[in-house]
Coordinates of C-alpha atoms and ligand atoms in Angstrom, one line a residue:
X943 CA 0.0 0.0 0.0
X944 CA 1.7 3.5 -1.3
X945 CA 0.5 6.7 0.3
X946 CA 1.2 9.4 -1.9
X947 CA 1.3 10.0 -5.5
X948 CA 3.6 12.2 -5.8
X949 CA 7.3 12.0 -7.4
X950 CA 7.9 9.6 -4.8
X951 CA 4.9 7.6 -4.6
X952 CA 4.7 6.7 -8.9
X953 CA 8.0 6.4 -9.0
X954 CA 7.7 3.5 -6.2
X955 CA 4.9 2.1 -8.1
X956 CA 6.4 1.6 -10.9
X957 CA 9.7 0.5 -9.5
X958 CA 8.0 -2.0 -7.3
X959 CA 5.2 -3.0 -10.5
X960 CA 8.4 -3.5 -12.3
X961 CA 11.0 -5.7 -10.5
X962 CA 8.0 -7.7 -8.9
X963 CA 5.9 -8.3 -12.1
X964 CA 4.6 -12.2 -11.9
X965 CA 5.2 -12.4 -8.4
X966 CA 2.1 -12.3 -7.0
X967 CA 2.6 -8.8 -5.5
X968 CA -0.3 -6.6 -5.4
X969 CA 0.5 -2.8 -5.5
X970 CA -2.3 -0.6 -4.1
X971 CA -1.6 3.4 -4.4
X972 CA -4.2 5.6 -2.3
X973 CA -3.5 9.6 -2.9
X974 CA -5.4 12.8 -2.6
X975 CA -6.4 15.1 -5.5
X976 CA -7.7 17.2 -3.3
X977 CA -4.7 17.5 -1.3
X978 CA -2.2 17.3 -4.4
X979 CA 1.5 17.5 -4.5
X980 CA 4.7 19.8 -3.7
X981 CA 5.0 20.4 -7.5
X982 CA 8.7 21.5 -7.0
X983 CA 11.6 18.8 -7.9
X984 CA 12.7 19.6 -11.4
X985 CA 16.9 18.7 -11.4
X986 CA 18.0 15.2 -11.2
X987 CA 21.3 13.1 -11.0
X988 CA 22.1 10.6 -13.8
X989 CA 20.9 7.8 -11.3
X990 CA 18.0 8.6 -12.5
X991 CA 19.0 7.4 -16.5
X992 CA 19.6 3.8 -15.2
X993 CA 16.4 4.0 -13.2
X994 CA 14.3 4.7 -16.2
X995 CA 16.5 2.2 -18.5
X996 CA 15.6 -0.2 -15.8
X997 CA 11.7 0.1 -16.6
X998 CA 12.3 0.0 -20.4
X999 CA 11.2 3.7 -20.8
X1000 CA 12.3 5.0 -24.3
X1001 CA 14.4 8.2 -23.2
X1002 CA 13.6 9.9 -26.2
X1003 CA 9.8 9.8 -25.5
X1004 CA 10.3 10.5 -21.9
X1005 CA 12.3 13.8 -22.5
X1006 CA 9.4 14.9 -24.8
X1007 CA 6.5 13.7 -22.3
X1008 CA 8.4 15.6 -19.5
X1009 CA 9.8 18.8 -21.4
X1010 CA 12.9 17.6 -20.2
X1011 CA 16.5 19.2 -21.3
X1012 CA 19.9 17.5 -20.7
X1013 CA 21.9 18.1 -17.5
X1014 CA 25.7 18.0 -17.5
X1015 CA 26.1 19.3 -13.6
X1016 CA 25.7 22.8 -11.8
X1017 CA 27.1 25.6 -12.1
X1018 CA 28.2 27.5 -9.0
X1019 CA 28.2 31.4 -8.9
X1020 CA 29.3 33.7 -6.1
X1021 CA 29.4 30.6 -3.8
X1022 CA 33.4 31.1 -2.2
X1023 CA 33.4 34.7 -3.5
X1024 CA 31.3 37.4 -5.2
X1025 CA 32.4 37.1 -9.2
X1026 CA 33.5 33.0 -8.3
X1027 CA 31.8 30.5 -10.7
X1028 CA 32.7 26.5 -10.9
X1029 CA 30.5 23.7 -12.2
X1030 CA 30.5 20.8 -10.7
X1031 CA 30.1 18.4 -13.5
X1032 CA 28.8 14.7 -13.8
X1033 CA 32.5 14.0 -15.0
X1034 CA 35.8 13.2 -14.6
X1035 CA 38.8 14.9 -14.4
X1036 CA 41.6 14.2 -16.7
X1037 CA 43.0 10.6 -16.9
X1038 CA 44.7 9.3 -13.3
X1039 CA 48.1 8.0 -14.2
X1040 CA 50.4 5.3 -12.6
X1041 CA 46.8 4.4 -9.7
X1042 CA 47.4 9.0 -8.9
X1043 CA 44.3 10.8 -9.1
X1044 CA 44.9 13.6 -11.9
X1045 CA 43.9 16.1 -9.6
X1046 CA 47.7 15.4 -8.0
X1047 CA 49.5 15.9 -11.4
X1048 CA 47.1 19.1 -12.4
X1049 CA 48.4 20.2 -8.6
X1050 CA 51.7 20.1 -9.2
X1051 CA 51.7 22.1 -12.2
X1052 CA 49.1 24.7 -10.9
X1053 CA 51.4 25.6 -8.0
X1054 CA 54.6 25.9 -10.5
X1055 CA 52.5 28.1 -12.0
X1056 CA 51.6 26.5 -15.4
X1057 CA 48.4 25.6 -15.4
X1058 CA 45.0 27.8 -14.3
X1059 CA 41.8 26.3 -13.9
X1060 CA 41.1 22.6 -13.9
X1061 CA 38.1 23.2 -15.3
X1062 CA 40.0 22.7 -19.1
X1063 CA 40.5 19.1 -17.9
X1064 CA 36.6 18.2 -17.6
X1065 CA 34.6 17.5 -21.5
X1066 CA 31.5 17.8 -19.2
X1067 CA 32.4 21.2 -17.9
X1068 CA 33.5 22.6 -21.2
X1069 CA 30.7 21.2 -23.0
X1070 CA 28.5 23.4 -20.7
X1071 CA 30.4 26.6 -21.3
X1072 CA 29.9 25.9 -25.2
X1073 CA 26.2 25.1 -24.3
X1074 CA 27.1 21.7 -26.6
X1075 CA 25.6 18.3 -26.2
X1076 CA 26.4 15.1 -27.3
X1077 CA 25.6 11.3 -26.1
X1078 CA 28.7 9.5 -23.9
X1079 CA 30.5 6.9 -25.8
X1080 CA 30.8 3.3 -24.1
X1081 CA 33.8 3.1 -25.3
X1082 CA 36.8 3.7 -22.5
X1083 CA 39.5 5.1 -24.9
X1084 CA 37.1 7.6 -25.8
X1085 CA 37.1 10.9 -24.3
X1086 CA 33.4 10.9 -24.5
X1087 CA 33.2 7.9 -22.3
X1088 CA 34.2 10.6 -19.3
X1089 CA 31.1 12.2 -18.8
X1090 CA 27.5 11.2 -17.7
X1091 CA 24.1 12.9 -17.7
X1092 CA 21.3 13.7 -16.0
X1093 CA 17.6 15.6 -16.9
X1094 CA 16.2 18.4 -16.0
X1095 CA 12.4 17.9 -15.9
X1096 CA 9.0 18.9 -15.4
X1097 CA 8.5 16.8 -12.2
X1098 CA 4.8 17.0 -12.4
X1099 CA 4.8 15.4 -15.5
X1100 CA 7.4 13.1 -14.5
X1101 CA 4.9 11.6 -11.9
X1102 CA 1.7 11.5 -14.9
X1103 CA 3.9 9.2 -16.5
X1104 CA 5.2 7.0 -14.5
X1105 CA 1.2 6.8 -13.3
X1106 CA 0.7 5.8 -16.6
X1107 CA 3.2 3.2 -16.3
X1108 CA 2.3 1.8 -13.0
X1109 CA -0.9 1.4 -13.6
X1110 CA -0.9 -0.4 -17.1
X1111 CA 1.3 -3.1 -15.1
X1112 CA -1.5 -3.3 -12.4
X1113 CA -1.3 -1.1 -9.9
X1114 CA -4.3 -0.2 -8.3
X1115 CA -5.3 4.1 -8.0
X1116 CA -7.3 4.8 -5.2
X1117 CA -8.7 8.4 -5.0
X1118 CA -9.1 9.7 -1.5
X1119 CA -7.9 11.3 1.8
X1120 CA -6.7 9.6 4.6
X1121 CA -7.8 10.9 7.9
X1122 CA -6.8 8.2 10.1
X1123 CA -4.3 5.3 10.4
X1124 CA -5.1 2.7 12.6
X1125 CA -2.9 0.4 14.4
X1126 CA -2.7 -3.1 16.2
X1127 CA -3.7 -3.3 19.1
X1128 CA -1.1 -6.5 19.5
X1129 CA 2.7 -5.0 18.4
X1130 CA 1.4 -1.7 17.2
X1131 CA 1.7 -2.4 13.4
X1132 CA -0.4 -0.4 10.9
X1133 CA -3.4 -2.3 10.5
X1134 CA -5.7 -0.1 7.9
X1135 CA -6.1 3.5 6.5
X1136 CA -9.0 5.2 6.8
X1137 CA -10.2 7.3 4.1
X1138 CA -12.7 10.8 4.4
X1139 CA -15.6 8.9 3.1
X1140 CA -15.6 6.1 5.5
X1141 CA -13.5 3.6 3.1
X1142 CA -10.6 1.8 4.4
X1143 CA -7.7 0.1 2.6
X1144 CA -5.5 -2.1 3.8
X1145 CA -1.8 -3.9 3.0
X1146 CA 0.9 -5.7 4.2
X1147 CA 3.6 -3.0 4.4
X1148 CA 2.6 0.4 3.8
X1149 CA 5.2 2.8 1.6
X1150 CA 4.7 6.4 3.0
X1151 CA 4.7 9.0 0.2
X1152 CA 3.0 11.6 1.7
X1153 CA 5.1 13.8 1.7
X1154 CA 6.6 16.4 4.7
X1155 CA 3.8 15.5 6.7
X1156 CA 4.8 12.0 6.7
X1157 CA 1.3 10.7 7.5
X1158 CA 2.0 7.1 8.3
X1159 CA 5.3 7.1 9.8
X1160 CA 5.3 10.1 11.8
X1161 CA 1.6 11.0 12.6
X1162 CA 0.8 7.4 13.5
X1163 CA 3.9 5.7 14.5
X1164 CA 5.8 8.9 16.2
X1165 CA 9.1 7.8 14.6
X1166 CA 10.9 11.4 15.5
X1167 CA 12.9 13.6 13.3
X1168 CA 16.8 14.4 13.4
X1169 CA 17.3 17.5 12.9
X1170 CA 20.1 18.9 10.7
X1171 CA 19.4 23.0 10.6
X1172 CA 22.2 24.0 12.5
X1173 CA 24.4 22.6 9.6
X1174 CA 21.6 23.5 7.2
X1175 CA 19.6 26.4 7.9
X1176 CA 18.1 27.3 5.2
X1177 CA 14.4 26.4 5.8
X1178 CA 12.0 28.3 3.4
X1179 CA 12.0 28.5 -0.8
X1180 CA 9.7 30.5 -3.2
X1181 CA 9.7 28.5 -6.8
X1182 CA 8.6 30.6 -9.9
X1183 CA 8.8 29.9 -13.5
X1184 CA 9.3 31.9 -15.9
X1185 CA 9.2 32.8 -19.9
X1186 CA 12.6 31.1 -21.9
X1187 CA 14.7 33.9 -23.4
X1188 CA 17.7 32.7 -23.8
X1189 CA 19.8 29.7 -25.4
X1190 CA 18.7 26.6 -23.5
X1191 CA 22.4 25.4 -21.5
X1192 CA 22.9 22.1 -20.6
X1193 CA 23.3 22.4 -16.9
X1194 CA 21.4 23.9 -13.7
X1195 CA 22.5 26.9 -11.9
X1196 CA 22.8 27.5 -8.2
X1197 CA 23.6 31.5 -7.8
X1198 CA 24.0 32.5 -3.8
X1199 CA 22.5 35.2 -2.8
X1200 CA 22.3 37.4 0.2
X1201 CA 20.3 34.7 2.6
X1202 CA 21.0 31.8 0.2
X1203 CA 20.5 30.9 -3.0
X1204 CA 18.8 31.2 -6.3
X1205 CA 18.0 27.7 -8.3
X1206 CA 17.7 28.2 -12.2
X1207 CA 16.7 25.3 -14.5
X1208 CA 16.5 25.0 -17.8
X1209 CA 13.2 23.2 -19.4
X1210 CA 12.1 22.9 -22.7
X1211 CA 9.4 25.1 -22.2
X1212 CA 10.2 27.3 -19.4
X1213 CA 12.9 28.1 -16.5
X1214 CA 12.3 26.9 -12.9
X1215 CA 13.7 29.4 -10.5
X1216 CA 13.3 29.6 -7.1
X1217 CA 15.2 30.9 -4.1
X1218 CA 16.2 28.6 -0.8
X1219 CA 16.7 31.1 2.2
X1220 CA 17.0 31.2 5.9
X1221 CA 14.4 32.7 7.6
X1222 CA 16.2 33.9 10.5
X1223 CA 18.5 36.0 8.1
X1224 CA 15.6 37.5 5.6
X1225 CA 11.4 37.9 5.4
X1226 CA 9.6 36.3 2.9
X1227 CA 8.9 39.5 1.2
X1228 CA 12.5 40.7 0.7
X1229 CA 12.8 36.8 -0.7
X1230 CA 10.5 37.2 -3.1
X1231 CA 11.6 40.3 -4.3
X1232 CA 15.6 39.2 -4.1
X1233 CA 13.9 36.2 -6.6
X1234 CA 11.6 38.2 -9.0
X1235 CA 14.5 40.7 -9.4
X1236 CA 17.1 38.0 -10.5
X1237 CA 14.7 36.5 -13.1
X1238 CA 15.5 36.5 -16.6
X1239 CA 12.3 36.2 -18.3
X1240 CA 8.7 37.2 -17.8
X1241 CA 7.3 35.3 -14.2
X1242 CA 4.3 33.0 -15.2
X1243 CA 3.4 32.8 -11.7
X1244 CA 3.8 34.6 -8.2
X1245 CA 5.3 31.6 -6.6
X1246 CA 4.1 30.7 -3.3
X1247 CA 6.6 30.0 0.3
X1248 CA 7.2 26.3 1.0
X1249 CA 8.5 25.7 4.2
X1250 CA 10.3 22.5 5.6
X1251 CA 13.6 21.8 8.1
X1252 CA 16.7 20.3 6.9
X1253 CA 16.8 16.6 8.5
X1254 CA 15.7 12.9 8.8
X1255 CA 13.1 10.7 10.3
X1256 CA 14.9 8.7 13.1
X1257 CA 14.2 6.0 11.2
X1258 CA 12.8 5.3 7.6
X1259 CA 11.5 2.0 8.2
X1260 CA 9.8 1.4 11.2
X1261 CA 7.2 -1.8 11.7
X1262 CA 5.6 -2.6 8.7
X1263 CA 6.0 1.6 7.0
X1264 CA 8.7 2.8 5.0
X1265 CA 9.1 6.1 4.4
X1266 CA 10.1 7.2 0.9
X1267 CA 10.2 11.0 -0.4
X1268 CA 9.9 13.7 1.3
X1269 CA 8.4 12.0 4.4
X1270 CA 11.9 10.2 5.3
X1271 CA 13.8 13.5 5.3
X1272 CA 14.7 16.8 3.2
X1273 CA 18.1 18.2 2.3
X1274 CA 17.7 21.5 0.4
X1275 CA 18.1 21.2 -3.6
X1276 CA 20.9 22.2 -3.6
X1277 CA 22.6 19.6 -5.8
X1278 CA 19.7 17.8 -6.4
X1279 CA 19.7 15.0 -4.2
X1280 CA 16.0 14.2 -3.3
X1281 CA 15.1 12.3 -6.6
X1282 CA 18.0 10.2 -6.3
X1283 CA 16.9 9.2 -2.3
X1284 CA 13.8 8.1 -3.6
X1285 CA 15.1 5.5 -5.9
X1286 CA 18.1 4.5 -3.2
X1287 CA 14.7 3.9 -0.8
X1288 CA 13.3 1.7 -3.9
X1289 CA 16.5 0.1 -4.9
X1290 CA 17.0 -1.0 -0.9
X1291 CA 13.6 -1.9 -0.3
X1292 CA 13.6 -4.0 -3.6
X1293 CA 16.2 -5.8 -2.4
X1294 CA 14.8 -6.2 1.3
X1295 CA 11.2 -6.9 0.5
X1296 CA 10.0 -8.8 3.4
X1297 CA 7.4 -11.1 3.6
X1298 CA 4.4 -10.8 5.6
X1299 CA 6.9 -11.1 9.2
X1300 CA 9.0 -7.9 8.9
X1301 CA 12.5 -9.3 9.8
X1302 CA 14.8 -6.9 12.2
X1303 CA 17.5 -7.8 10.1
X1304 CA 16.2 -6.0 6.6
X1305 CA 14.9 -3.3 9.0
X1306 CA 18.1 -2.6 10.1
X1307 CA 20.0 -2.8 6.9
X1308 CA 17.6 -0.6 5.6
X1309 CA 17.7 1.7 7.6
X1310 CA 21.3 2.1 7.8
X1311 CA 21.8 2.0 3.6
X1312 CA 19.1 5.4 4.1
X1313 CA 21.3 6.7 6.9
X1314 CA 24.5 6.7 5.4
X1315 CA 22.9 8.1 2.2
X1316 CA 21.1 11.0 3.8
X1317 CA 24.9 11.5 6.1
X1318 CA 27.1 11.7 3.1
X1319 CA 24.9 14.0 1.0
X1320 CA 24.4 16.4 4.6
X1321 CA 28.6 16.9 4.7
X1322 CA 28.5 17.4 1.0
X1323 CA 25.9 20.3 1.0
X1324 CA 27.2 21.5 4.1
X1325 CA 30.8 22.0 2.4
X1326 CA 29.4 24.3 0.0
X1327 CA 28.1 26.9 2.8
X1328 CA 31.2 26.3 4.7
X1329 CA 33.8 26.6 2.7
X1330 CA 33.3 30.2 1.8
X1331 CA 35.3 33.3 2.5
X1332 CA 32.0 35.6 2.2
X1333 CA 31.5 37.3 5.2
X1334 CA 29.2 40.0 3.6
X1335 CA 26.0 39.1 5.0
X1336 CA 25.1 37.9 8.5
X1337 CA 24.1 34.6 6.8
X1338 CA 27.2 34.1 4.4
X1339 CA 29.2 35.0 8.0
X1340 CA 26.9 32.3 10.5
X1341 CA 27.6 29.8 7.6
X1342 CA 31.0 30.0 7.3
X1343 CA 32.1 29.8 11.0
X1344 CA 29.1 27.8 12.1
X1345 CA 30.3 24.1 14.0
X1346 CA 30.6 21.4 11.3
X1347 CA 30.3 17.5 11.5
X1348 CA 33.1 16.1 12.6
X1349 CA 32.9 13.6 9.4
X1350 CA 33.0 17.2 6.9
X1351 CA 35.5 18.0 9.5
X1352 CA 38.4 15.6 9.0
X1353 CA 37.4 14.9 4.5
X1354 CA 38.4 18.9 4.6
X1355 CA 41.2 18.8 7.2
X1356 CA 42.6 16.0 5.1
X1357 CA 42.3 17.3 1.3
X1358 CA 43.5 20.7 2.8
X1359 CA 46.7 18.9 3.9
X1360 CA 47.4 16.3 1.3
X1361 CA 44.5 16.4 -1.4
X1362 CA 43.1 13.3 -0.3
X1363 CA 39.3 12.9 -1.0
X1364 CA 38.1 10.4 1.5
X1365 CA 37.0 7.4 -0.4
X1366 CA 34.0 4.9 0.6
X1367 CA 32.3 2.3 -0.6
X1368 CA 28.6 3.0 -0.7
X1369 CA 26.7 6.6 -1.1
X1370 CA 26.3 9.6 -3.3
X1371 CA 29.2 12.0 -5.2
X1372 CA 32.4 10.2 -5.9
X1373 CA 36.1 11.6 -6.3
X1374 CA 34.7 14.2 -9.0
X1375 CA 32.7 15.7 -7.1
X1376 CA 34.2 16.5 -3.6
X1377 CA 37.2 17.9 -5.8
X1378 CA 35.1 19.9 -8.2
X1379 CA 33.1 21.8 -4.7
X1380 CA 36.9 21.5 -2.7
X1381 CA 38.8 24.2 -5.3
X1382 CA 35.2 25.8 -6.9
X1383 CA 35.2 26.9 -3.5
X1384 CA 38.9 27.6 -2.5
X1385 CA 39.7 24.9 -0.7
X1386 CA 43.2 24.1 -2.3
X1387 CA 45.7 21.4 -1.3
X1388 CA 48.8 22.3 0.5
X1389 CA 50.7 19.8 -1.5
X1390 CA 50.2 16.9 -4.1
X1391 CA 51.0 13.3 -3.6
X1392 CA 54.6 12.9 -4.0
X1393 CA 54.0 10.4 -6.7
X1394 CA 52.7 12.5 -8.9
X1395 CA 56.5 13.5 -9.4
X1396 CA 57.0 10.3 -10.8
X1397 CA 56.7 11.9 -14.6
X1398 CA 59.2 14.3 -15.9
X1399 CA 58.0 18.0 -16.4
X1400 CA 58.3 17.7 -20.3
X1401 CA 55.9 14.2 -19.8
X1402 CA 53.4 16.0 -17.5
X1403 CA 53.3 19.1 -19.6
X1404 CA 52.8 17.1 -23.1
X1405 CA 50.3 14.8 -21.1
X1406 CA 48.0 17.8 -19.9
X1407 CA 48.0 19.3 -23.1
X1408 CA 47.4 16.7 -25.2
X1409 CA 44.2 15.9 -22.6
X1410 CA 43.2 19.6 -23.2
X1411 CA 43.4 19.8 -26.7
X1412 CA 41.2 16.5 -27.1
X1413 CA 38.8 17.8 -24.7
X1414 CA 38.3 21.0 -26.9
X1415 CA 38.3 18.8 -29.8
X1416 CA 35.2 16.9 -28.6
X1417 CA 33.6 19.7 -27.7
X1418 CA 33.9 21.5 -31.2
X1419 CA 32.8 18.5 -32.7
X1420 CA 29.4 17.9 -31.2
X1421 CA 26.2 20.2 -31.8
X1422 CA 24.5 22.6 -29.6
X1423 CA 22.6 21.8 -26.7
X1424 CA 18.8 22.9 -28.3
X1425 CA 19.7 21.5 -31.9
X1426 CA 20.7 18.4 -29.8
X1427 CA 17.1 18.8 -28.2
X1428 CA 15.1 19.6 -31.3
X1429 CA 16.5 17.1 -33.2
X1430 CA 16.1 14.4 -30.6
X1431 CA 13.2 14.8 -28.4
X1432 CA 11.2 17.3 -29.9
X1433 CA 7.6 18.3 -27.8
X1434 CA 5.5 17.0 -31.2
X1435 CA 6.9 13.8 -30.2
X1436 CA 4.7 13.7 -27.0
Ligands
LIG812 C1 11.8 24.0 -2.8 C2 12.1 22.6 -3.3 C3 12.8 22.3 -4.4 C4 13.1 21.0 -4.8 N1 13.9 20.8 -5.9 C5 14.3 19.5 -6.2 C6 15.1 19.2 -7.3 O1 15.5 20.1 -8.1 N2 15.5 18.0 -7.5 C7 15.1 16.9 -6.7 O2 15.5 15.8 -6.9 N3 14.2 17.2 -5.7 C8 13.8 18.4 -5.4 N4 13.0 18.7 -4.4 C9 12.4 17.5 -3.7 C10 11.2 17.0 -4.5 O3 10.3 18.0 -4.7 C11 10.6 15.8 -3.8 O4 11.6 14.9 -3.5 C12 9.6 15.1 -4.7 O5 8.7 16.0 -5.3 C13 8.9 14.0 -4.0 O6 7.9 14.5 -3.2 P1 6.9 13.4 -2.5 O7 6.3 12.6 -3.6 O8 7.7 12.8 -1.4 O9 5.9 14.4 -1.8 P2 4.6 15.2 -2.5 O10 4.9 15.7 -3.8 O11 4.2 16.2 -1.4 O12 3.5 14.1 -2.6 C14 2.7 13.7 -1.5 C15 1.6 12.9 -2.0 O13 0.9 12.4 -0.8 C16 -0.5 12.6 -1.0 N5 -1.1 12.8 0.3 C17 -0.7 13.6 1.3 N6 -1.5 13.5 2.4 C18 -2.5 12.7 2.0 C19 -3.7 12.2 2.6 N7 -4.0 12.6 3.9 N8 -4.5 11.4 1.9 C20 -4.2 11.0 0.7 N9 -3.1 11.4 0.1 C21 -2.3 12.2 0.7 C22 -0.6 13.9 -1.8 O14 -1.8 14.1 -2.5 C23 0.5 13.6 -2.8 O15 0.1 12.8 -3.8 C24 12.6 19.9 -4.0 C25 11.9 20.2 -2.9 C26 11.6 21.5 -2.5 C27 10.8 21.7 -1.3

């Protein structure tokens, strides 16, 4: 039984309709019309790619159902400084050489002072300055193989779909508002969902979509919440769309601003904006005007204040409920993180679908796969406040000399010192990443590995430039982004 049709609660559907066809599972999804969703949620991560691929969705169809464009990564502005920009990119860096990260050898000939940004190393992020797009090649020797994508979508849409989806492969819609959970009286385990009219449904385990009010697992079983907004304060957003005017770029923007930040991102139809701010540093009407002065086309709508807290449930599975969405936890768009969580909840939960006796053990594991998720992408958002030098506003200045997590603590202390990105096993943003946010944002090694002097000064300097020069190559070689677009998922196809 799914609660919630939102993002979260269709993309569980047809997940779970998917991997559990024939199997005797029966998939019952009750949601409110009248209640309806957040509506926000338009970036993704190229998770997202294998998720769909998984289902057998034709991409090309999708991107037109959705108005989707092509995502390369995010591009940073005024984030360390005021004038600073960086992308992080879904991308590598260079090649590593002899088992050395390239980041080491790129080092070493930044601080003699013959080479600038390392930007020039990364197809993705120079395919986004040239607003160019072009498919990755599987091919390893190719430089096109160094890049991956993601969408940026109309998340509304998104969710229509995948209804679409789910339900042709049986999944049950039931209309109606649920105004009371009721539970065991034996063990305390959901027992049935009562509806406004009087109607009940019932299941075995119960997948709660409902969003920040997290219906099931917090109103009824009083799971707690952990809350992360000293780290993350940031706890109100206004979202506005707005009129297209420009050339449609392959990447999302993430401009800060006086109490936060501004999100731009690129449909093919319109721009999603919005602006993520701290309500104990600004009001909600200098928000709205910070936003509607900063947009680049016509507003198509005033945009109303959506408020939520940085944090997680205590737990995301909890008796026979798992929380998926929005009701197991939020952590601000800022690099678009939420999408992915929900499928990480699917993917676990497919892979820890009890039967009727909820075993403690897949409990457990679940719940620690969701924890460490929800951890590692906290320390990476928190880095980008962090690391700052601003100190112009009383925000930018509580940010940037507010207590971190001792986790962000030492993968900081340690790349500072040596350039050592902490590596693990499991969990979001990889090697790439960290280093992209790291020098975007002025954090800068003291020194490389000493390894990295292992190649001779004329080898390193032929190696980096031949890397450049077939970067830019590439680059000049493929087509724009919106002939790319137009060419492959047009909106007549939908
Ligand atoms: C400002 C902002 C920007 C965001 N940007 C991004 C982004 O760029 N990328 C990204 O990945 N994520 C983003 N997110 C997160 C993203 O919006 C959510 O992860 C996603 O929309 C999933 O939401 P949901 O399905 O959990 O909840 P919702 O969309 O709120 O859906 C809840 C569902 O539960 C139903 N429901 C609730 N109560 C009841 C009831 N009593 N009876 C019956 N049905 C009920 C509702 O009708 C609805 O169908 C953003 C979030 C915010 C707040």
């Amino acid at each position: 039984m799914i609660v919630g049709g939102g993002t979260a609660g269709w993309m569980t559907a047809a997940g779970l309709s998917h991997v559990f066809r024939n199997s005797g599972i029966s998939i019952e999804l009750v949601e409110s019309d009248q209640i309806g969703t957040i509506g926000v949620g338009e970036a993704t991560l190229p998770h997202l790619r294998f998720f769909n691929e998984r289902l057998g969705i034709d991409e090309a169809e999708f991107m037109a159902r959705t108005s989707a464009t092509f995502k390369l990564g995010i591009e940073f502005r005024d984030w360390a400084r005021i004038g600073d920009a960086y992308v992080h990119p879904f991308g590598d860096y260079g090649r590593d050489l002899r088992k050395v990260a390239f980041h080491h050898y790129w080092l070493r000939a930044h601080q003699a002072g013959r080479e600038g940004r390392i930007d020039s190393f990364s197809l993705p992020v120079m395919m986004c300055e040239a607003a160019r797009f072009g498919m990755p090649s599987a091919d390893p020797r190719s430089v096109m193989s160094s890049f991956s994508y993601a969408y940026q979508l109309d998340a509304s849409r998104y969710a229509a779909f995948l209804r679409e989806y789910a339900e042709a492969r049986g999944v049950i819609r039931t209309e109606g508002k649920v105004v009371d959970c009721a539970l065991t009286a034996e063990g305390g385990l959901v027992d049935f969902l009562r509806l406004e009219d009087g109607r009940t449904v019932t299941g075995d385990l119960y997948i709660d979509c409902s969003g920040f009010r997290g219906l099931v697992i917090e109103q009824a079983l009083k799971t707690g919440f952990e809350d992360w907004t000293e780290f993350l304060p940031c706890d109100r957003a206004i979202a506005v769309p707005s009129r297209m005017t420009v050339e449609n770029v392959p990447y999302t923007r993430a401009t800060a601003r006086e109490a936060g930040w501004q999100w731009r991102i690129p449909l093919q139809h319109r721009v999603g904006n919005g602006y993520v701010y701290c309500s104990r540093f600004t009001s909600d009407e200098r928000a709205r005007e910070v936003l509607m002065s900063n947009l680049e086309g016509e507003a198509l709508a005033d945009g109303k204040v959506i408020r939520f807290g940085a944090g997680k449930r205590k737990a995301q599975w909890v008796k026979n409920c798992v929380a998926i969405g929005l009701s197991s936890g939020f952590l601000e768009p800022l690099e678009s993180t939420s999408i992915y969580l929900i499928q990480a909840g699917i993917t676990a939960l497919a892979e820890l679908l009890p039967t009727r006796d909820m075993r403690e053990a897949d409990i457990g594991e679940f719940n620690r796969v969701m924890d460490l998720e929800y951890e590692r992408v906290r320390d990476f958002l928190i880095l980008h406040y962090h690391a700052t030098e601003r100190d112009d506003t009383p925000f930018w200045d509580y940010v940037r000399t507010m207590p971190i997590p001792d986790s962000l603590a030492y993968k900081m202390e340690l790349f500072r010192k040596t350039g050592t990105v902490v590596q693990y096993k499991d969990g979001l943003f990889l090697h790439p990443s960290w280093i992209a946010v790291y020098l975007g944002q002025r954090v800068v090694p003291e020194r490389y590995d000493p390894r990295a002097d292992g190649v001779s000064e004329v080898d390193l300097a032929r190696m980096l430039s031949e890397m450049k020069s077939m970067i830019s190559g590439a680059v000049d070689a493929l087509p724009t982004h919106e002939d790319f677009l137009r060419q492959y998922c047009p909106p007549e196809m939908a």
